Tab-separated table of C-alpha atoms in Angstrom:
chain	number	residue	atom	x	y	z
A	1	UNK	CA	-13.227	29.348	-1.446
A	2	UNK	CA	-12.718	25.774	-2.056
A	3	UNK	CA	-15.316	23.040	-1.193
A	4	UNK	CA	-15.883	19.348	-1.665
A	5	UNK	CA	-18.189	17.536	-0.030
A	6	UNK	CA	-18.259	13.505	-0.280
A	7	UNK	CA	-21.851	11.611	-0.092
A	8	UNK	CA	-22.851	8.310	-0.889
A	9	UNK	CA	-21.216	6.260	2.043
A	10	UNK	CA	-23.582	3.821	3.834
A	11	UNK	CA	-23.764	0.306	5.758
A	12	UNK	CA	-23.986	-2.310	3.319
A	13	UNK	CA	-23.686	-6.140	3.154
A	14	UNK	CA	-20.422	-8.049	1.061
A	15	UNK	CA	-21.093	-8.239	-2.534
A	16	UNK	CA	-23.662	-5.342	-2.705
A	17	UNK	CA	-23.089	-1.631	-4.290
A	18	UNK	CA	-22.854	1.751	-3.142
A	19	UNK	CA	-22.049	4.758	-5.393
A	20	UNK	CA	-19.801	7.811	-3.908
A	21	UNK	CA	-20.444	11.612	-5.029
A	22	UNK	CA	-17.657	13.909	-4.687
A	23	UNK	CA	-19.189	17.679	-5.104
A	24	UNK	CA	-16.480	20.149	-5.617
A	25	UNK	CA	-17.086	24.166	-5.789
A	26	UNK	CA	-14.652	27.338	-6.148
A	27	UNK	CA	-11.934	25.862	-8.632
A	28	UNK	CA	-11.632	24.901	-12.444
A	29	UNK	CA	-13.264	21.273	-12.169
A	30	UNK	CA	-12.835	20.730	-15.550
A	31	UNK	CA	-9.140	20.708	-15.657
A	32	UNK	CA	-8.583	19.484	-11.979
A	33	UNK	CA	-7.571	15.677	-11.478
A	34	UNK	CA	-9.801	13.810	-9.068
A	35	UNK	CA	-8.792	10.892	-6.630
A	36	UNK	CA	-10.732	8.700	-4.139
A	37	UNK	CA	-8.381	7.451	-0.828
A	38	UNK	CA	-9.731	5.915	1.689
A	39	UNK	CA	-9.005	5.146	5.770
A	40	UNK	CA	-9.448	2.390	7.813
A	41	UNK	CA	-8.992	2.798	11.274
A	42	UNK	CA	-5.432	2.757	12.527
A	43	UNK	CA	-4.152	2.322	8.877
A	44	UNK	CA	-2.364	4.675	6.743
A	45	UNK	CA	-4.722	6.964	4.246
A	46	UNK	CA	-4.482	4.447	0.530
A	47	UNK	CA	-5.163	5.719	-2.486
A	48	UNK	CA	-7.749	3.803	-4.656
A	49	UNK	CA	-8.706	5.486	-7.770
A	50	UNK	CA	-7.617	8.900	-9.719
A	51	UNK	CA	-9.094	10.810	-12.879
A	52	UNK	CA	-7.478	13.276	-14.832
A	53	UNK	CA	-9.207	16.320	-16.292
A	54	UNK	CA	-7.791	14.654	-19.668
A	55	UNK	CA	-9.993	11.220	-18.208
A	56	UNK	CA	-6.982	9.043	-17.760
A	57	UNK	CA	-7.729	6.557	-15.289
A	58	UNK	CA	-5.842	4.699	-12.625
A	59	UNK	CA	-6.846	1.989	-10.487
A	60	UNK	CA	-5.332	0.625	-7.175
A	61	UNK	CA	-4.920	-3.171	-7.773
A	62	UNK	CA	-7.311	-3.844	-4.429
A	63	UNK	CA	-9.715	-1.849	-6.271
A	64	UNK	CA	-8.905	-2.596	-10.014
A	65	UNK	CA	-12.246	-4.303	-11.517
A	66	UNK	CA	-15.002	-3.591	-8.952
A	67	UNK	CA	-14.647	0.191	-8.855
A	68	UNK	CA	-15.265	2.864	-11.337
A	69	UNK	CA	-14.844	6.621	-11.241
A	70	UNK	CA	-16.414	8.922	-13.708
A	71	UNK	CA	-16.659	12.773	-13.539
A	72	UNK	CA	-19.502	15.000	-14.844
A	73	UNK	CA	-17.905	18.519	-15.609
A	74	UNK	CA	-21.135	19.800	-15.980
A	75	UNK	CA	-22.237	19.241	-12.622
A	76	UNK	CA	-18.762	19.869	-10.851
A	77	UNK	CA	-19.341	16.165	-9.428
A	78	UNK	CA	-16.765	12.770	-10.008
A	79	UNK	CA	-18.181	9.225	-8.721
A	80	UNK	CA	-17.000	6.064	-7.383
A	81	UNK	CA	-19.316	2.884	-8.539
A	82	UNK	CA	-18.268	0.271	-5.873
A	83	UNK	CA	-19.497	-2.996	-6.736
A	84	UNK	CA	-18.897	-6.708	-4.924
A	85	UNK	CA	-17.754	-4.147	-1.653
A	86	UNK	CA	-15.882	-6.484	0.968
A	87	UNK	CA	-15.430	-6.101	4.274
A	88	UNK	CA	-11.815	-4.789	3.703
A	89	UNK	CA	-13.461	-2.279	1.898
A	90	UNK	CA	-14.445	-0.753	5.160
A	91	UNK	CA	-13.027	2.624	5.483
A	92	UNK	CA	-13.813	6.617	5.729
A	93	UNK	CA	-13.647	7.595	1.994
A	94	UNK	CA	-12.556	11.022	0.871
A	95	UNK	CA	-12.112	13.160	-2.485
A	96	UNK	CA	-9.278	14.561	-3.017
A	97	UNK	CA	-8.791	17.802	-5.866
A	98	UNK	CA	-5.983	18.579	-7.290
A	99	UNK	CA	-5.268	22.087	-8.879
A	100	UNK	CA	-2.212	23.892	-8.307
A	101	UNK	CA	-1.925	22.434	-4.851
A	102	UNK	CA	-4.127	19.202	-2.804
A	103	UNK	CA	-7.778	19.851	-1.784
A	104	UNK	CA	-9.871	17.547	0.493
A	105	UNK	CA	-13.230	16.818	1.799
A	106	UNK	CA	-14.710	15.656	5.133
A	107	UNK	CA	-14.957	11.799	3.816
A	108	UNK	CA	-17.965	9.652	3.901
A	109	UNK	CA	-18.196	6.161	6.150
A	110	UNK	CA	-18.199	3.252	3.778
A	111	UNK	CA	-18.571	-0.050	5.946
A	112	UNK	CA	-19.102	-3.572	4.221
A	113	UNK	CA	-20.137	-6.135	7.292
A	114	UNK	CA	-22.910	-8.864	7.454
């Protein structure tokens, strides 16, 4: 059985940090590609970043330059490094797995606010 389980998320003030974990269990990790979406209330799920199992990266431009993701195969986990968050960055973020077909998690509550 497949699981992935987001952590991370947290309240946090414009131009700070917060690092997302995205724990997966029950398929290949190694060769699955990992994205990061995210939803804001009332808006449409947006993707924001993607790894391959190959490590190709993509980037959505809103995203491109503060945020990293990385993947550790040996611990089944992938990360998101958010840096200078703003408040648009506000949204319920969740891992997504693919391998053979679209896996998700629960999501974790990012919100950027002073």
């Amino acid at each position: 059985q497949v699981q992935i389980v987001e952590s991370g998320g947290g309240l946090v003030q414009p131009g700070e940090s917060l690092r997302l974990t995205c724990t997966a269990s029950g398929l290949p990790f190694r060769v699955s590609t990992i994205s990061w979406y995210r939803q804001a209330p009332g808006e449409a799920r947006e993707f924001v970043a993607r790894i391959t199992g190959e490590w190709r990266l993509k980037y959505s431009d809103s995203v491109k330059g503060r945020f990293t993701i990385t993947r550790d195969n040996a611990d089944n986990r992938a990360h998101l490094q958010m840096t200078n968050l703003r408040p648009e960055d506000t949204a319920v973020y969740l891992c997504n797995i693919f391998y053979t077909e679209d896996y998700w998690g629960q999501g974790t509550q990012v919100t950027v606010s002073s």
